[in-house]
Coordinates of C-alpha atoms in Angstrom, one line a residue:
M914 CA -38.3 -0.8 -14.9
G915 CA -40.0 2.2 -13.2
L916 CA -39.2 5.9 -13.6
I917 CA -37.3 6.0 -10.3
E918 CA -35.2 3.0 -11.2
R919 CA -34.4 4.4 -14.6
A920 CA -33.4 7.7 -13.1
T921 CA -31.1 6.0 -10.6
V922 CA -29.4 4.0 -13.3
H923 CA -29.0 7.1 -15.5
A924 CA -27.5 9.0 -12.6
S925 CA -25.2 6.3 -11.5
Y926 CA -21.5 6.9 -12.0
Y927 CA -21.0 3.2 -12.7
R928 CA -21.7 1.6 -16.1
Y929 CA -22.7 -1.6 -14.4
N930 CA -24.4 -2.6 -11.2
P931 CA -21.6 -2.7 -8.6
S932 CA -21.5 -5.4 -6.0
L933 CA -21.0 -4.6 -2.3
A934 CA -19.7 -8.0 -1.2
P935 CA -16.4 -8.0 -3.1
A936 CA -15.8 -4.4 -2.2
I937 CA -16.2 -5.3 1.5
V938 CA -13.7 -8.2 1.2
A939 CA -11.2 -5.9 -0.6
A940 CA -11.7 -3.2 2.1
V941 CA -11.1 -5.6 5.0
L942 CA -8.1 -7.3 3.4
Y943 CA -6.4 -4.0 2.5
T944 CA -7.2 -2.5 5.9
I945 CA -5.5 -5.4 7.6
A946 CA -2.5 -5.1 5.4
F947 CA -2.3 -1.4 6.1
I948 CA -2.4 -1.9 9.8
L949 CA 0.3 -4.5 9.7
T950 CA 2.4 -2.4 7.4
L951 CA 2.0 0.6 9.8
V952 CA 2.9 -1.5 12.9
Q953 CA 6.1 -2.8 11.2
W954 CA 7.0 0.6 10.0
V955 CA 7.1 1.8 13.6
R956 CA 8.5 -1.4 15.0
Y957 CA 11.5 -1.6 12.6
R958 CA 11.9 2.2 12.3
A959 CA 12.0 1.7 8.6
W960 CA 11.3 5.3 7.7
I961 CA 11.9 5.0 4.0
W962 CA 9.1 2.4 4.0
G963 CA 6.7 5.1 4.9
I964 CA 5.9 5.3 1.2
M965 CA 4.4 1.8 1.4
V966 CA 2.4 2.8 4.5
V967 CA 0.9 5.7 2.5
S968 CA 0.1 3.5 -0.5
A969 CA -1.5 0.8 1.7
A970 CA -3.5 3.5 3.4
M971 CA -4.7 4.8 0.0
E972 CA -5.8 1.3 -1.1
A973 CA -7.6 0.7 2.2
A974 CA -9.3 4.1 2.1
G975 CA -10.1 3.6 -1.6
W976 CA -11.9 0.3 -1.1
I977 CA -13.7 1.5 2.0
S978 CA -14.9 4.5 -0.1
R979 CA -16.0 2.0 -2.8
C980 CA -18.2 0.3 -0.2
L981 CA -19.9 3.6 0.5
S982 CA -20.0 4.5 -3.2
V983 CA -21.7 1.2 -4.1
E984 CA -24.4 1.9 -1.6
K985 CA -25.0 5.3 -3.1
V986 CA -24.0 5.1 -6.8
T987 CA -25.3 8.7 -7.5
D988 CA -22.9 10.3 -5.0
K989 CA -20.1 12.0 -7.0
S990 CA -17.7 12.6 -4.1
T991 CA -17.4 9.0 -2.8
Y992 CA -17.1 7.8 -6.4
S993 CA -14.3 10.3 -7.1
V994 CA -12.4 9.3 -3.9
Q995 CA -12.5 5.6 -4.5
F996 CA -11.6 6.0 -8.2
G997 CA -8.7 8.3 -7.5
L998 CA -7.2 6.4 -4.5
V999 CA -7.3 3.0 -6.2
I1000 CA -5.8 4.5 -9.4
L1001 CA -2.9 6.3 -7.7
A1002 CA -1.8 3.9 -4.9
P1003 CA 0.1 1.4 -7.1
V1004 CA 2.3 4.3 -8.5
L1005 CA 3.7 4.7 -4.9
M1006 CA 4.2 1.0 -4.6
A1007 CA 6.3 1.1 -7.8
A1008 CA 8.5 3.7 -6.0
C1009 CA 9.0 1.3 -3.1
C1010 CA 10.3 -1.3 -5.6
Y1011 CA 12.8 1.2 -7.0
I1012 CA 14.1 2.0 -3.5
I1013 CA 14.4 -1.5 -2.3
F1014 CA 16.1 -2.7 -5.5
S1015 CA 18.6 0.2 -5.1
R1016 CA 19.3 -0.8 -1.5
I1017 CA 19.9 -4.4 -2.5
L1018 CA 22.4 -3.3 -5.0
F1019 CA 24.3 -1.2 -2.4
L1020 CA 24.2 -4.2 -0.1
I1021 CA 25.6 -7.0 -2.2
V1022 CA 27.5 -5.4 -5.1
P1023 CA 31.0 -4.1 -4.2
R1024 CA 31.6 -0.5 -5.1
Q1025 CA 34.1 -1.3 -7.9
S1026 CA 31.5 -3.6 -9.6
R1027 CA 28.7 -1.2 -9.8
T1028 CA 29.0 -0.7 -13.5
F1029 CA 26.6 0.2 -16.2
K1030 CA 27.1 -3.2 -17.7
L1031 CA 26.0 -5.0 -14.5
C1032 CA 23.2 -2.7 -13.3
W1033 CA 22.2 -0.8 -16.4
V1034 CA 21.7 2.1 -14.0
P1035 CA 24.2 2.9 -11.2
P1036 CA 22.5 2.3 -7.8
R1037 CA 22.8 5.9 -6.7
F1038 CA 20.7 7.0 -9.8
I1039 CA 18.1 4.2 -9.7
T1040 CA 15.9 5.9 -7.1
P1041 CA 16.0 9.5 -8.5
I1042 CA 15.6 8.5 -12.1
F1043 CA 12.7 6.0 -11.8
V1044 CA 11.0 7.9 -8.9
G1045 CA 11.2 11.0 -11.2
F1046 CA 9.3 9.1 -13.9
D1047 CA 6.9 7.8 -11.1
V1048 CA 6.2 11.4 -10.0
V1049 CA 5.4 12.4 -13.6
A1050 CA 3.1 9.3 -14.0
L1051 CA 1.4 10.1 -10.7
L1052 CA 0.7 13.7 -11.6
L1053 CA -0.7 12.8 -15.0
Q1054 CA -2.9 10.0 -13.6
M1055 CA -4.0 12.3 -10.8
G1056 CA -4.9 15.0 -13.3
G1057 CA -6.7 12.5 -15.6
A1058 CA -8.6 11.0 -12.7
I1059 CA -9.7 14.5 -11.5
M1060 CA -10.9 15.4 -15.0
I1061 CA -12.8 12.1 -15.5
T1062 CA -14.5 12.3 -12.1
S1063 CA -15.4 16.0 -12.3
V1064 CA -17.3 15.6 -15.6
D1065 CA -21.0 16.4 -15.3
D1066 CA -23.2 14.5 -17.8
T1067 CA -25.3 17.6 -18.3
D1068 CA -22.4 19.6 -19.7
K1069 CA -22.5 20.2 -23.4
D1070 CA -18.8 19.4 -23.7
A1071 CA -19.0 16.5 -21.3
R1072 CA -17.7 14.0 -23.9
D1073 CA -14.7 16.2 -24.8
K1074 CA -13.8 16.7 -21.1
L1075 CA -14.1 13.0 -20.5
N1076 CA -11.9 12.2 -23.5
T1077 CA -9.3 14.7 -22.4
G1078 CA -9.2 13.2 -18.9
K1079 CA -8.9 9.8 -20.4
H1080 CA -6.0 10.7 -22.6
V1081 CA -4.1 12.5 -19.8
A1082 CA -4.5 9.4 -17.5
Q1083 CA -3.6 7.2 -20.4
I1084 CA -0.3 9.1 -21.0
G1085 CA 0.4 8.8 -17.2
V1086 CA -0.1 5.0 -17.4
I1087 CA 2.1 4.8 -20.5
V1088 CA 4.9 6.7 -18.7
Q1089 CA 4.6 4.4 -15.7
L1090 CA 4.5 1.3 -17.9
V1091 CA 7.5 2.2 -20.0
A1092 CA 9.7 3.2 -17.0
F1093 CA 8.5 0.3 -14.9
G1094 CA 8.8 -2.1 -17.8
L1095 CA 12.5 -1.2 -18.2
F1096 CA 13.0 -1.5 -14.4
A1097 CA 11.3 -4.9 -14.4
V1098 CA 13.7 -6.2 -17.1
A1099 CA 16.7 -4.8 -15.2
A1100 CA 15.5 -6.2 -11.8
I1101 CA 14.7 -9.7 -13.2
R1102 CA 18.0 -9.8 -15.1
F1103 CA 19.8 -9.0 -11.9
N1104 CA 18.6 -12.4 -10.4
F1105 CA 21.1 -14.0 -12.8
T1106 CA 23.9 -11.4 -12.8
S1107 CA 24.0 -11.2 -9.0
Q1108 CA 24.9 -14.9 -8.6
R1109 CA 28.6 -14.0 -8.7
F1110 CA 28.3 -11.9 -5.5
T1111 CA 26.5 -14.6 -3.4
N1112 CA 29.7 -15.8 -1.8
S1113 CA 31.4 -12.5 -1.6
V1114 CA 28.6 -11.1 0.5
S1115 CA 29.3 -13.7 3.2
E1116 CA 33.1 -13.0 3.0
R1117 CA 32.6 -9.3 3.3
Y1118 CA 30.6 -9.4 6.5
E1119 CA 31.3 -10.8 9.9
S1120 CA 29.6 -14.1 10.6
F1121 CA 26.9 -13.9 13.2
G1122 CA 25.2 -17.3 13.8
E1123 CA 24.1 -19.5 11.0
K1124 CA 21.7 -17.3 9.2
E1125 CA 22.7 -13.8 10.0
H1126 CA 25.5 -11.3 9.5
I1127 CA 26.6 -8.1 11.1
I1128 CA 26.4 -5.3 8.7
G1129 CA 27.4 -1.9 10.0
G1130 CA 26.8 -3.1 13.5
V1131 CA 23.3 -4.4 12.8
A1132 CA 22.5 -8.1 12.6
K1133 CA 20.6 -8.9 9.4
N1134 CA 19.4 -12.0 7.6
K1135 CA 21.8 -12.9 4.8
H1136 CA 19.2 -14.4 2.5
W1137 CA 18.8 -11.2 0.4
P1138 CA 17.8 -13.2 -2.8
T1139 CA 14.5 -13.8 -1.1
L1140 CA 13.8 -10.1 -0.9
L1141 CA 15.0 -9.7 -4.5
R1142 CA 12.4 -12.3 -5.6
V1143 CA 9.7 -10.5 -3.8
V1144 CA 10.6 -7.3 -5.6
N1145 CA 10.5 -9.2 -8.9
I1146 CA 7.0 -10.7 -8.2
T1147 CA 5.7 -7.3 -7.0
T1148 CA 7.1 -5.7 -10.2
I1149 CA 5.4 -8.2 -12.5
L1150 CA 2.0 -7.8 -10.6
I1151 CA 2.2 -4.0 -10.9
L1152 CA 3.0 -4.3 -14.6
V1153 CA -0.1 -6.5 -15.2
R1154 CA -2.2 -4.0 -13.4
S1155 CA -0.7 -1.1 -15.4
V1156 CA -1.5 -2.9 -18.7
Y1157 CA -5.1 -3.5 -17.5
R1158 CA -5.5 0.3 -16.7
L1159 CA -4.0 1.2 -20.0
V1160 CA -6.4 -1.0 -21.9
E1161 CA -9.3 0.3 -19.8
F1162 CA -8.5 4.0 -20.6
T1163 CA -7.9 3.1 -24.2
Q1164 CA -11.3 1.4 -24.6
G1165 CA -13.1 4.4 -23.2
T1166 CA -16.3 4.5 -21.0
T1167 CA -18.2 2.1 -23.3
G1168 CA -15.4 -0.6 -23.5
Y1169 CA -15.7 -4.0 -21.9
L1170 CA -13.5 -3.2 -18.9
N1171 CA -15.6 -0.1 -18.1
T1172 CA -18.9 -1.9 -18.4
N1173 CA -18.0 -5.0 -16.4
E1174 CA -17.0 -5.1 -12.7
W1175 CA -15.0 -8.4 -12.5
P1176 CA -11.8 -7.2 -14.3
L1177 CA -11.4 -4.5 -11.6
Y1178 CA -11.1 -7.1 -8.9
V1179 CA -9.0 -9.6 -10.9
F1180 CA -6.6 -7.2 -12.5
D1181 CA -6.4 -4.5 -9.9
A1182 CA -7.5 -5.5 -6.4
L1183 CA -6.2 -9.1 -6.7
C1184 CA -2.9 -8.1 -8.4
I1185 CA -2.0 -5.2 -6.1
Y1186 CA -2.9 -6.9 -2.8
P1187 CA 0.2 -9.2 -2.8
C1188 CA 2.3 -6.1 -3.4
V1189 CA 1.5 -5.1 0.1
A1190 CA 1.0 -8.5 1.8
L1191 CA 4.2 -10.1 0.5
F1192 CA 6.3 -7.3 2.1
V1193 CA 4.4 -7.8 5.4
Y1194 CA 5.8 -11.3 5.6
W1195 CA 9.1 -10.6 3.9
H1196 CA 9.7 -7.2 5.4
P1197 CA 12.7 -5.4 3.9
S1198 CA 14.0 -4.6 7.4
R1199 CA 14.6 -8.3 7.9
Y1200 CA 17.1 -8.3 5.0
L1201 CA 18.5 -4.8 4.7
P1202 CA 20.6 -3.1 7.4
Y1203 CA 19.7 0.5 6.6
M1204 CA 16.0 1.5 6.1
G1205 CA 16.4 5.2 6.9
F1206 CA 15.9 8.0 4.3
R1207 CA 19.7 8.2 3.6
L1208 CA 22.3 5.5 3.5
P1209 CA 25.4 6.0 5.7
K1210 CA 28.5 6.9 3.7
E1211 CA 30.2 3.6 4.5
A1212 CA 27.2 1.7 2.9
R1213 CA 27.3 3.6 -0.4

C-alpha cells in the first residue's frame, strides 16, 4: 500500500471499506417509499401521518448522503449527515406506532372499557407518554451523534469525546428500547384482549356494503386487525434495530459491528424499510376514520 493509500485509509471516517452498490439500492428504495408516503399523505389528508413523511424523508436523505460519503470517505460533513439521519429516523417511526395504536384503541374499544387492566395505559395518555420518551431518546441520540461525528482524530482528548458521545447515544437508545419494549408488549398483548370487541365494532357502526362501515360520516374498512398486525410487525422490527444500535454503541469503535459493513444493512436498512413500505400498502387512512392532529370529541 502506497503513502497516498495509507493516508486515505487513515483519514477515512469508516473503519471498513464501504460499498457503493448497497448504498445506492437503499437510497433508491427509501426514496421510492418516501415519495409514495408523501403522495398518500396529501391524497388522504392524513395530517398526523406527516411524522412518517418526515422520517421517510430522513431515511432517503440519509442513504443518499451515504452514497456521496462512500465516494468521498474523508469528507466529514457528508459522513455526519448520513450517520445522523439514519440514526434518528426510526425514533420518529416509533412515534407513528404510538399514535396509530392509540387511534385503534379509540376506534374499537368502547369508552367504558378503556381501563388500565385492558390497555395498561389509557388511550388518551399513550401518545403523550410514549412520545415524551421518544423525544428524550431523540435528543439524546441526536446529541450523541453530534458528539461522535464532530470528533477530530487530531484532538488530544479525541478518545474521551468519542466515549462521551457514545455513552450519550447509548443512553438514548436504552430509553427508546425500554419505552418501546413496554409498548411492544402492550401492543402485541392487545391482539388477544381486543378479540372481545370484534363483533361490537360491527354493531356500533352503520353497515355500508360488505367490507366497510360508516364512522362519523366517513366510510372506512372494518378490518382494523390488519392495521394492528402491521403496527405489531413494525414495532418488532424497530426493536431489533434498536438492540443492534445498542450493541453497536456498547462495543465501541473497534467492535465487530463498527468494523464490518453488512450488519448496518441487515439490522438497520433491511429492518427499517418495511416500517415505511408496509404502511404504504396498508395505509392507516384506509382503516381509521380520523387522521387529523386531533380526534373529534365524539370519537374520544
